[in-house]
PDB file of C-alpha atoms in Angstrom:
ATOM      1  CA  MET A   1      30.327 -81.007   9.094  1.00 37.00           C
ATOM      2  CA  SER A   2      34.031 -80.988   8.757  1.00 37.00           C
ATOM      3  CA  ALA A   3      35.889 -77.610   8.686  1.00 36.00           C
ATOM      4  CA  ASN A   4      36.179 -77.981   4.960  1.00 37.00           C
ATOM      5  CA  GLU A   5      32.927 -77.472   4.542  1.00 35.00           C
ATOM      6  CA  ALA A   6      32.606 -74.295   5.869  1.00 36.00           C
ATOM      7  CA  VAL A   7      33.531 -72.339   2.411  1.00 33.00           C
ATOM      8  CA  PRO A   8      30.183 -70.942   2.174  1.00 34.00           C
ATOM      9  CA  GLU A   9      30.216 -69.141   5.365  1.00 38.00           C
ATOM     10  CA  VAL A  10      33.758 -67.657   4.599  1.00 39.00           C
ATOM     11  CA  ASP A  11      32.520 -66.296   1.192  1.00 43.00           C
ATOM     12  CA  SER A  12      29.567 -64.485   2.659  1.00 45.00           C
ATOM     13  CA  PRO A  13      29.218 -61.229   2.070  1.00 50.00           C
ATOM     14  CA  ALA A  14      29.569 -60.026   5.839  1.00 46.00           C
ATOM     15  CA  LEU A  15      32.719 -61.826   6.088  1.00 49.00           C
ATOM     16  CA  ARG A  16      34.110 -60.477   2.519  1.00 54.00           C
ATOM     17  CA  ARG A  17      33.341 -57.147   4.339  1.00 54.00           C
ATOM     18  CA  ALA A  18      35.231 -57.812   7.363  1.00 52.00           C
ATOM     19  CA  HIS A  19      38.206 -59.041   5.624  1.00 56.00           C
ATOM     20  CA  GLN A  20      38.520 -55.734   3.444  1.00 58.00           C
ATOM     21  CA  ASP A  21      38.033 -53.743   6.621  1.00 57.00           C
ATOM     22  CA  GLY A  22      40.576 -55.597   7.757  1.00 57.00           C
ATOM     23  CA  THR A  23      43.173 -55.409   5.339  1.00 62.00           C
ATOM     24  CA  ARG A  24      42.601 -51.551   5.110  1.00 60.00           C
ATOM     25  CA  ALA A  25      42.742 -51.136   8.726  1.00 60.00           C
ATOM     26  CA  ILE A  26      46.470 -53.183   8.653  1.00 63.00           C
ATOM     27  CA  SER A  27      47.555 -50.971   5.496  1.00 64.00           C
ATOM     28  CA  GLU A  28      46.624 -47.803   7.651  1.00 63.00           C
ATOM     29  CA  LEU A  29      48.650 -49.081  10.552  1.00 63.00           C
ATOM     30  CA  ALA A  30      51.519 -49.723   7.952  1.00 67.00           C
ATOM     31  CA  ASP A  31      51.222 -46.068   7.188  1.00 63.00           C
ATOM     32  CA  ARG A  32      51.507 -44.533  10.924  1.00 63.00           C
ATOM     33  CA  HIS A  33      54.069 -46.688  11.393  1.00 67.00           C
ATOM     34  CA  ALA A  34      55.713 -44.989   8.565  1.00 66.00           C
ATOM     35  CA  VAL A  35      54.903 -41.406   9.619  1.00 62.00           C
ATOM     36  CA  ALA A  36      55.805 -42.020  13.389  1.00 68.00           C
ATOM     37  CA  LEU A  37      59.624 -43.296  12.295  1.00 71.00           C
ATOM     38  CA  GLU A  38      59.899 -40.355   9.649  1.00 64.00           C
ATOM     39  CA  SER A  39      58.758 -37.769  12.377  1.00 69.00           C
ATOM     40  CA  LEU A  40      61.280 -39.383  14.408  1.00 71.00           C
ATOM     41  CA  LEU A  41      64.081 -39.286  11.924  1.00 72.00           C
ATOM     42  CA  ALA A  42      63.358 -35.471  10.813  1.00 70.00           C
ATOM     43  CA  ILE A  43      63.660 -34.930  14.860  1.00 73.00           C
ATOM     44  CA  LEU A  44      66.648 -36.185  15.181  1.00 72.00           C
ATOM     45  CA  ARG A  45      68.031 -34.427  12.125  1.00 74.00           C
ATOM     46  CA  SER A  46      67.235 -31.386  12.915  1.00 76.00           C
ATOM     47  CA  ASP A  47      70.007 -28.777  12.622  1.00 76.00           C
ATOM     48  CA  ARG A  48      67.791 -26.312  14.945  1.00 75.00           C
ATOM     49  CA  LEU A  49      67.357 -28.188  17.897  1.00 75.00           C
ATOM     50  CA  ASP A  50      70.527 -29.177  20.340  1.00 81.00           C
ATOM     51  CA  ASP A  51      71.116 -33.160  21.392  1.00 80.00           C
ATOM     52  CA  ARG A  52      68.752 -32.655  24.738  1.00 82.00           C
ATOM     53  CA  ALA A  53      66.092 -30.898  22.966  1.00 80.00           C
ATOM     54  CA  ALA A  54      65.762 -33.330  20.057  1.00 76.00           C
ATOM     55  CA  ARG A  55      65.885 -36.303  22.544  1.00 78.00           C
ATOM     56  CA  ASN A  56      62.964 -35.050  24.648  1.00 79.00           C
ATOM     57  CA  LEU A  57      61.115 -34.240  21.466  1.00 78.00           C
ATOM     58  CA  ALA A  58      62.130 -37.748  20.400  1.00 76.00           C
ATOM     59  CA  ILE A  59      60.863 -39.310  23.449  1.00 79.00           C
ATOM     60  CA  GLU A  60      57.557 -37.572  23.537  1.00 78.00           C
ATOM     61  CA  SER A  61      56.857 -38.032  20.027  1.00 74.00           C
ATOM     62  CA  ALA A  62      57.285 -42.013  20.007  1.00 74.00           C
ATOM     63  CA  ALA A  63      55.189 -42.141  23.293  1.00 73.00           C
ATOM     64  CA  ASN A  64      52.521 -40.500  21.594  1.00 73.00           C
ATOM     65  CA  ALA A  65      52.981 -42.512  18.353  1.00 70.00           C
ATOM     66  CA  LEU A  66      53.044 -45.593  20.423  1.00 69.00           C
ATOM     67  CA  VAL A  67      49.808 -44.863  22.264  1.00 68.00           C
ATOM     68  CA  GLN A  68      48.028 -43.863  18.718  1.00 68.00           C
ATOM     69  CA  LEU A  69      49.329 -46.938  17.323  1.00 66.00           C
ATOM     70  CA  ARG A  70      48.272 -49.415  20.099  1.00 65.00           C
ATOM     71  CA  VAL A  71      44.875 -47.554  20.039  1.00 64.00           C
ATOM     72  CA  ALA A  72      44.648 -48.245  16.392  1.00 61.00           C
ATOM     73  CA  SER A  73      46.045 -51.739  16.617  1.00 61.00           C
ATOM     74  CA  ASP A  74      43.627 -52.756  19.276  1.00 58.00           C
ATOM     75  CA  LEU A  75      40.475 -51.277  17.061  1.00 56.00           C
ATOM     76  CA  GLN A  76      41.375 -53.147  14.022  1.00 56.00           C
ATOM     77  CA  LYS A  77      41.932 -56.847  16.378  1.00 53.00           C
ATOM     78  CA  ASP A  78      38.459 -56.057  17.427  1.00 50.00           C
ATOM     79  CA  ALA A  79      36.709 -55.603  13.770  1.00 53.00           C
ATOM     80  CA  VAL A  80      38.419 -59.100  12.461  1.00 71.00           C
ATOM     81  CA  LEU A  81      36.038 -61.675  12.190  1.00 79.00           C
ATOM     82  CA  GLU A  82      36.802 -65.395  12.281  1.00 83.00           C
ATOM     83  CA  PRO A  83      34.296 -68.085  11.053  1.00 86.00           C
ATOM     84  CA  VAL A  84      33.305 -70.338  14.081  1.00 88.00           C
ATOM     85  CA  VAL A  85      33.837 -73.539  11.959  1.00 89.00           C
ATOM     86  CA  GLY A  86      37.312 -72.199  11.222  1.00 87.00           C
ATOM     87  CA  ALA A  87      38.336 -71.100  14.573  1.00 89.00           C
ATOM     88  CA  PHE A  88      37.202 -74.720  16.124  1.00 92.00           C
ATOM     89  CA  ALA A  89      39.573 -76.351  13.596  1.00 91.00           C
ATOM     90  CA  ARG A  90      42.445 -74.237  14.930  1.00 89.00           C
ATOM     91  CA  LEU A  91      41.642 -75.921  18.139  1.00 90.00           C
ATOM     92  CA  GLN A  92      41.229 -79.191  16.971  1.00 90.00           C
ATOM     93  CA  SER A  93      45.227 -78.713  15.320  1.00 87.00           C
ATOM     94  CA  ASP A  94      46.242 -77.209  18.409  1.00 84.00           C
ATOM     95  CA  LEU A  95      45.239 -80.159  20.656  1.00 84.00           C
ATOM     96  CA  ARG A  96      46.704 -82.809  17.998  1.00 82.00           C
ATOM     97  CA  PRO A  97      49.404 -82.749  20.140  1.00 77.00           C
ATOM     98  CA  LEU A  98      47.882 -84.263  23.220  1.00 73.00           C
ATOM     99  CA  GLU A  99      46.483 -87.162  20.917  1.00 70.00           C
ATOM    100  CA  ARG A 100      49.405 -88.455  19.355  1.00 69.00           C
ATOM    101  CA  PHE A 101      52.032 -88.058  22.286  1.00 64.00           C
ATOM    102  CA  GLY A 102      49.796 -88.734  24.908  1.00 68.00           C
ATOM    103  CA  ASN A 103      47.348 -90.922  26.540  1.00 75.00           C
ATOM    104  CA  LEU A 104      44.224 -88.786  25.965  1.00 80.00           C
ATOM    105  CA  ASP A 105      41.394 -89.307  23.824  1.00 88.00           C
ATOM    106  CA  VAL A 106      40.353 -86.063  22.335  1.00 89.00           C
ATOM    107  CA  GLN A 107      36.858 -86.086  20.877  1.00 92.00           C
ATOM    108  CA  PHE A 108      35.432 -82.789  19.196  1.00 93.00           C
ATOM    109  CA  VAL A 109      31.625 -81.948  18.671  1.00 92.00           C
ATOM    110  CA  GLU A 110      32.291 -79.544  15.911  1.00 89.00           C
ATOM    111  CA  PRO A 111      29.611 -75.875  15.859  1.00 91.00           C
ATOM    112  CA  PRO A 112      27.120 -75.679  13.551  1.00 88.00           C
ATOM    113  CA  ALA A 113      28.786 -74.136  10.229  1.00 82.00           C
ATOM    114  CA  THR A 114      26.051 -71.156  10.026  1.00 81.00           C
ATOM    115  CA  GLY A 115      26.692 -70.154  13.455  1.00 77.00           C
ATOM    116  CA  ARG A 116      27.790 -66.535  14.192  1.00 80.00           C
ATOM    117  CA  ALA A 117      31.601 -65.918  13.166  1.00 85.00           C
ATOM    118  CA  LEU A 118      33.739 -65.059  16.287  1.00 87.00           C
ATOM    119  CA  PRO A 119      35.388 -61.612  16.815  1.00 86.00           C
ATOM    120  CA  SER A 120      38.925 -62.462  16.515  1.00 82.00           C
ATOM    121  CA  GLU A 121      39.803 -61.635  20.344  1.00 82.00           C
ATOM    122  CA  VAL A 122      36.921 -64.092  21.388  1.00 88.00           C
ATOM    123  CA  ALA A 123      38.276 -66.785  18.875  1.00 89.00           C
ATOM    124  CA  HIS A 124      41.671 -66.549  20.330  1.00 87.00           C
ATOM    125  CA  ALA A 125      40.933 -66.551  24.036  1.00 89.00           C
ATOM    126  CA  ALA A 126      38.375 -69.453  23.635  1.00 92.00           C
ATOM    127  CA  ARG A 127      41.242 -71.473  21.952  1.00 91.00           C
ATOM    128  CA  ALA A 128      43.474 -70.381  24.816  1.00 90.00           C
ATOM    129  CA  ILE A 129      40.684 -71.200  27.421  1.00 92.00           C
ATOM    130  CA  VAL A 130      39.983 -74.968  26.255  1.00 93.00           C
ATOM    131  CA  ARG A 131      43.699 -75.291  26.104  1.00 89.00           C
ATOM    132  CA  ASN A 132      44.067 -74.268  29.609  1.00 88.00           C
ATOM    133  CA  SER A 133      41.453 -76.253  30.844  1.00 90.00           C
ATOM    134  CA  VAL A 134      42.429 -79.536  28.849  1.00 89.00           C
ATOM    135  CA  LEU A 135      45.723 -79.455  30.432  1.00 86.00           C
ATOM    136  CA  ALA A 136      44.143 -78.499  33.748  1.00 85.00           C
ATOM    137  CA  ILE A 137      42.253 -82.050  33.154  1.00 85.00           C
ATOM    138  CA  VAL A 138      45.710 -83.695  32.147  1.00 81.00           C
ATOM    139  CA  ASP A 139      47.370 -82.776  35.360  1.00 77.00           C
ATOM    140  CA  ASP A 140      44.356 -85.339  37.188  1.00 69.00           C
ATOM    141  CA  THR A 141      46.216 -88.021  35.217  1.00 73.00           C
ATOM    142  CA  THR A 142      43.327 -90.463  35.491  1.00 83.00           C
ATOM    143  CA  ALA A 143      41.328 -88.930  32.964  1.00 85.00           C
ATOM    144  CA  ARG A 144      41.542 -90.946  29.889  1.00 88.00           C
ATOM    145  CA  ARG A 145      38.726 -89.319  27.239  1.00 90.00           C
ATOM    146  CA  VAL A 146      37.770 -85.860  27.033  1.00 93.00           C
ATOM    147  CA  ARG A 147      34.889 -84.160  24.911  1.00 94.00           C
ATOM    148  CA  ILE A 148      35.076 -80.627  23.747  1.00 95.00           C
ATOM    149  CA  GLN A 149      31.826 -78.968  22.180  1.00 95.00           C
ATOM    150  CA  TRP A 150      31.493 -75.292  20.664  1.00 95.00           C
ATOM    151  CA  ASP A 151      28.249 -73.975  20.086  1.00 93.00           C
ATOM    152  CA  CYS A 152      26.514 -70.425  19.383  1.00 88.00           C
ATOM    153  CA  ASP A 153      23.344 -68.907  20.669  1.00 86.00           C
ATOM    154  CA  GLY A 154      23.450 -66.093  18.627  1.00 83.00           C
ATOM    155  CA  LEU A 155      25.148 -63.844  21.689  1.00 89.00           C
ATOM    156  CA  ASN A 156      27.377 -66.297  22.962  1.00 92.00           C
ATOM    157  CA  LEU A 157      29.987 -68.840  22.058  1.00 93.00           C
ATOM    158  CA  LEU A 158      29.166 -71.739  24.410  1.00 95.00           C
ATOM    159  CA  ILE A 159      31.618 -74.478  25.098  1.00 96.00           C
ATOM    160  CA  GLY A 160      31.251 -77.762  26.991  1.00 96.00           C
ATOM    161  CA  ILE A 161      34.453 -79.840  28.112  1.00 95.00           C
ATOM    162  CA  ARG A 162      33.724 -83.153  29.912  1.00 94.00           C
ATOM    163  CA  ASP A 163      36.180 -85.785  30.646  1.00 92.00           C
ATOM    164  CA  ASP A 164      36.294 -89.275  32.615  1.00 91.00           C
ATOM    165  CA  GLY A 165      38.660 -88.676  35.432  1.00 88.00           C
ATOM    166  CA  ARG A 166      38.477 -88.538  38.935  1.00 88.00           C
ATOM    167  CA  GLY A 167      35.558 -86.161  39.018  1.00 88.00           C
ATOM    168  CA  GLU A 168      37.613 -83.829  41.481  1.00 87.00           C
ATOM    169  CA  LEU A 169      38.056 -80.919  39.859  1.00 88.00           C
ATOM    170  CA  SER A 170      36.681 -77.480  40.640  1.00 87.00           C
ATOM    171  CA  VAL A 171      36.420 -73.922  39.831  1.00 86.00           C
ATOM    172  CA  SER A 172      39.026 -73.162  42.215  1.00 84.00           C
ATOM    173  CA  ASP A 173      41.772 -75.009  41.310  1.00 86.00           C
ATOM    174  CA  ASP A 174      44.983 -73.522  40.662  1.00 85.00           C
ATOM    175  CA  ALA A 175      45.369 -75.613  36.957  1.00 85.00           C
ATOM    176  CA  LEU A 176      41.824 -73.629  35.915  1.00 88.00           C
ATOM    177  CA  ARG A 177      43.086 -70.083  36.944  1.00 86.00           C
ATOM    178  CA  PRO A 178      44.245 -68.855  33.679  1.00 86.00           C
ATOM    179  CA  ALA A 179      41.280 -70.047  32.114  1.00 89.00           C
ATOM    180  CA  ALA A 180      38.850 -68.533  34.651  1.00 89.00           C
ATOM    181  CA  GLU A 181      40.555 -65.217  34.597  1.00 87.00           C
ATOM    182  CA  SER A 182      40.201 -65.271  30.754  1.00 87.00           C
ATOM    183  CA  VAL A 183      37.002 -66.062  31.099  1.00 90.00           C
ATOM    184  CA  VAL A 184      36.321 -62.859  33.328  1.00 87.00           C
ATOM    185  CA  ALA A 185      37.836 -60.882  31.328  1.00 83.00           C
ATOM    186  CA  LEU A 186      35.534 -61.350  28.601  1.00 86.00           C
ATOM    187  CA  ASN A 187      32.634 -60.666  30.618  1.00 87.00           C
ATOM    188  CA  GLY A 188      31.771 -64.310  30.652  1.00 91.00           C
ATOM    189  CA  ASP A 189      31.092 -67.249  32.941  1.00 93.00           C
ATOM    190  CA  LEU A 190      32.937 -70.422  33.885  1.00 94.00           C
ATOM    191  CA  ALA A 191      31.326 -73.336  35.784  1.00 94.00           C
ATOM    192  CA  VAL A 192      32.763 -76.987  36.961  1.00 94.00           C
ATOM    193  CA  SER A 193      30.474 -79.602  38.281  1.00 93.00           C
ATOM    194  CA  SER A 194      32.254 -82.694  39.318  1.00 91.00           C
ATOM    195  CA  THR A 195      30.953 -86.434  39.939  1.00 91.00           C
ATOM    196  CA  GLU A 196      33.438 -88.350  42.047  1.00 89.00           C
ATOM    197  CA  GLY A 197      34.541 -91.402  40.007  1.00 86.00           C
ATOM    198  CA  TRP A 198      32.530 -90.409  36.637  1.00 90.00           C
ATOM    199  CA  GLY A 199      34.503 -87.171  35.891  1.00 91.00           C
ATOM    200  CA  SER A 200      34.437 -83.754  35.447  1.00 92.00           C
ATOM    201  CA  ALA A 201      32.304 -80.852  33.177  1.00 94.00           C
ATOM    202  CA  ILE A 202      33.558 -77.370  32.712  1.00 95.00           C
ATOM    203  CA  ASP A 203      30.699 -74.981  31.325  1.00 96.00           C
ATOM    204  CA  ILE A 204      31.919 -71.422  29.807  1.00 95.00           C
ATOM    205  CA  ARG A 205      29.900 -68.907  28.333  1.00 95.00           C
ATOM    206  CA  LEU A 206      31.767 -66.221  26.272  1.00 94.00           C
ATOM    207  CA  PRO A 207      29.895 -63.144  24.933  1.00 92.00           C
ATOM    208  CA  LEU A 208      30.289 -62.817  21.031  1.00 88.00           C
ATOM    209  CA  ASP A 209      29.847 -58.713  21.723  1.00 80.00           C
ATOM    210  CA  PRO A 210      32.428 -56.420  23.253  1.00 60.00           C
ATOM    211  CA  PRO A 211      32.140 -55.274  26.986  1.00 58.00           C
ATOM    212  CA  ALA A 212      30.246 -51.800  27.589  1.00 56.00           C
ATOM    213  CA  ALA A 213      32.633 -49.044  26.686  1.00 50.00           C
ATOM    214  CA  PRO A 214      33.997 -47.898  30.074  1.00 50.00           C
ATOM    215  CA  GLU A 215      32.975 -44.556  31.363  1.00 55.00           C
ATOM    216  CA  PRO A 216      34.378 -41.183  30.294  1.00 58.00           C
ATOM    217  CA  LEU A 217      37.889 -40.628  31.816  1.00 61.00           C
ATOM    218  CA  THR A 218      35.907 -37.338  33.351  1.00 55.00           C
ATOM    219  CA  GLU A 219      33.338 -38.939  35.324  1.00 59.00           C
ATOM    220  CA  VAL A 220      35.250 -41.467  37.104  1.00 58.00           C
ATOM    221  CA  THR A 221      38.083 -39.119  37.952  1.00 70.00           C
ATOM    222  CA  GLU A 222      37.687 -35.793  40.135  1.00 80.00           C
ATOM    223  CA  LEU A 223      38.780 -32.746  38.366  1.00 83.00           C
ATOM    224  CA  SER A 224      38.533 -29.143  38.965  1.00 85.00           C
ATOM    225  CA  SER A 225      36.328 -27.359  36.248  1.00 84.00           C
ATOM    226  CA  ARG A 226      40.176 -25.925  35.312  1.00 88.00           C
ATOM    227  CA  GLU A 227      41.787 -29.472  35.118  1.00 87.00           C
ATOM    228  CA  ARG A 228      39.092 -30.150  32.670  1.00 87.00           C
ATOM    229  CA  GLU A 229      39.409 -27.179  30.358  1.00 87.00           C
ATOM    230  CA  VAL A 230      43.140 -28.159  30.436  1.00 89.00           C
ATOM    231  CA  LEU A 231      42.387 -31.371  29.327  1.00 87.00           C
ATOM    232  CA  ARG A 232      40.055 -30.690  26.636  1.00 85.00           C
ATOM    233  CA  LEU A 233      42.788 -29.162  25.160  1.00 88.00           C
ATOM    234  CA  VAL A 234      45.466 -31.453  25.659  1.00 86.00           C
ATOM    235  CA  VAL A 235      43.038 -33.727  24.090  1.00 83.00           C
ATOM    236  CA  ALA A 236      42.891 -31.377  20.902  1.00 80.00           C
ATOM    237  CA  GLY A 237      46.574 -31.440  20.740  1.00 79.00           C
ATOM    238  CA  SER A 238      47.558 -28.085  21.962  1.00 83.00           C
ATOM    239  CA  ARG A 239      50.876 -27.263  23.812  1.00 86.00           C
ATOM    240  CA  ASN A 240      51.510 -25.496  26.846  1.00 89.00           C
ATOM    241  CA  ARG A 241      52.003 -22.166  25.373  1.00 88.00           C
ATOM    242  CA  GLU A 242      48.879 -22.566  23.654  1.00 87.00           C
ATOM    243  CA  ILE A 243      46.959 -23.752  26.318  1.00 89.00           C
ATOM    244  CA  ALA A 244      48.347 -21.094  28.581  1.00 89.00           C
ATOM    245  CA  SER A 245      47.046 -18.617  26.053  1.00 86.00           C
ATOM    246  CA  THR A 246      43.654 -19.949  25.521  1.00 85.00           C
ATOM    247  CA  LEU A 247      42.985 -19.497  29.090  1.00 88.00           C
ATOM    248  CA  GLY A 248      44.751 -16.493  29.929  1.00 87.00           C
ATOM    249  CA  ILE A 249      47.229 -18.136  32.408  1.00 91.00           C
ATOM    250  CA  SER A 250      50.932 -18.702  32.612  1.00 91.00           C
ATOM    251  CA  ASP A 251      53.188 -21.770  31.623  1.00 88.00           C
ATOM    252  CA  ASN A 252      53.718 -23.119  34.799  1.00 89.00           C
ATOM    253  CA  THR A 253      50.252 -23.217  36.075  1.00 91.00           C
ATOM    254  CA  VAL A 254      49.412 -25.270  32.693  1.00 91.00           C
ATOM    255  CA  LYS A 255      52.510 -27.266  33.807  1.00 90.00           C
ATOM    256  CA  PHE A 256      51.136 -27.659  37.301  1.00 90.00           C
ATOM    257  CA  HIS A 257      47.359 -28.793  36.250  1.00 89.00           C
ATOM    258  CA  VAL A 258      49.222 -31.062  33.536  1.00 90.00           C
ATOM    259  CA  SER A 259      51.315 -32.819  36.457  1.00 88.00           C
ATOM    260  CA  ASN A 260      48.041 -33.158  38.814  1.00 87.00           C
ATOM    261  CA  LEU A 261      46.470 -34.656  35.383  1.00 88.00           C
ATOM    262  CA  LEU A 262      48.765 -37.264  35.115  1.00 86.00           C
ATOM    263  CA  ARG A 263      49.106 -38.163  38.789  1.00 85.00           C
ATOM    264  CA  LYS A 264      45.197 -38.294  39.180  1.00 83.00           C
ATOM    265  CA  THR A 265      44.899 -40.468  36.227  1.00 81.00           C
ATOM    266  CA  GLY A 266      48.127 -43.008  36.544  1.00 79.00           C
ATOM    267  CA  CYS A 267      49.047 -41.912  33.045  1.00 82.00           C
ATOM    268  CA  ARG A 268      52.580 -41.358  32.675  1.00 79.00           C
ATOM    269  CA  THR A 269      52.848 -39.103  29.141  1.00 82.00           C
ATOM    270  CA  ARG A 270      50.520 -36.267  27.649  1.00 81.00           C
ATOM    271  CA  GLY A 271      49.953 -38.675  24.849  1.00 78.00           C
ATOM    272  CA  GLU A 272      48.607 -41.752  26.772  1.00 78.00           C
ATOM    273  CA  LEU A 273      46.363 -38.665  28.923  1.00 81.00           C
ATOM    274  CA  ALA A 274      44.678 -38.015  25.751  1.00 78.00           C
ATOM    275  CA  SER A 275      44.161 -41.638  24.545  1.00 74.00           C
ATOM    276  CA  LEU A 276      42.429 -42.425  27.635  1.00 75.00           C
ATOM    277  CA  ALA A 277      40.560 -39.212  28.141  1.00 74.00           C
ATOM    278  CA  ARG A 278      39.346 -39.788  24.018  1.00 64.00           C
TER     279      ARG A 278
END
């Protein structure tokens, strides 16, 4: 079935809902950008702040906004789905120049049109992984034919790449390193089998569901009971003076605990710390 015959899947209720959710998320991101910019302008235009105070407050507000926007953008990106047939068609388009301007005959075995839709992160990574793998094969210079196959088993995207080269490719080759690193980042597997004189086969498995969420910050970083209390209030958006008042300690003590939290977690700003703790 060709890419043009994937219309029923694109029009499925699940994908329509995903598209609507993606559109809504993009609109929310635009609103967040607008609010962040308006806040910065209000700070810089304020006649109640001197230049130094306005600059420091603007820097902190911008850092907080960037962290929040990045988190929201990552969530939005993960929520978007791409039909497997459509993702494969884009891969074919990506590799077309190799056929037109090179000496490589690229053969494609399309996935079933009924296969599970891919999270955009997986679809994007899968195309990049295949491109990198094919370039590694091209480096061999002896391969004249490459066969690329995608399939889905409901839980994973399964990718098979076969060539007719010398059969000397291995998983430790530097040319395959970018692809292997991308596969590992998605909790997948990459295996290479080669037969001298007959070619090489690259088999890749990419999970369609995201990796398990990382452990909470408080579980992986050794914090004192007071640091945990301060962290909880930082996450809630409290300023140093408010934290000091709530905990019955001085502003300087709060600053000391916040500095320790930044040092222990490797964060550079309060906004980054709050985002990581969430």
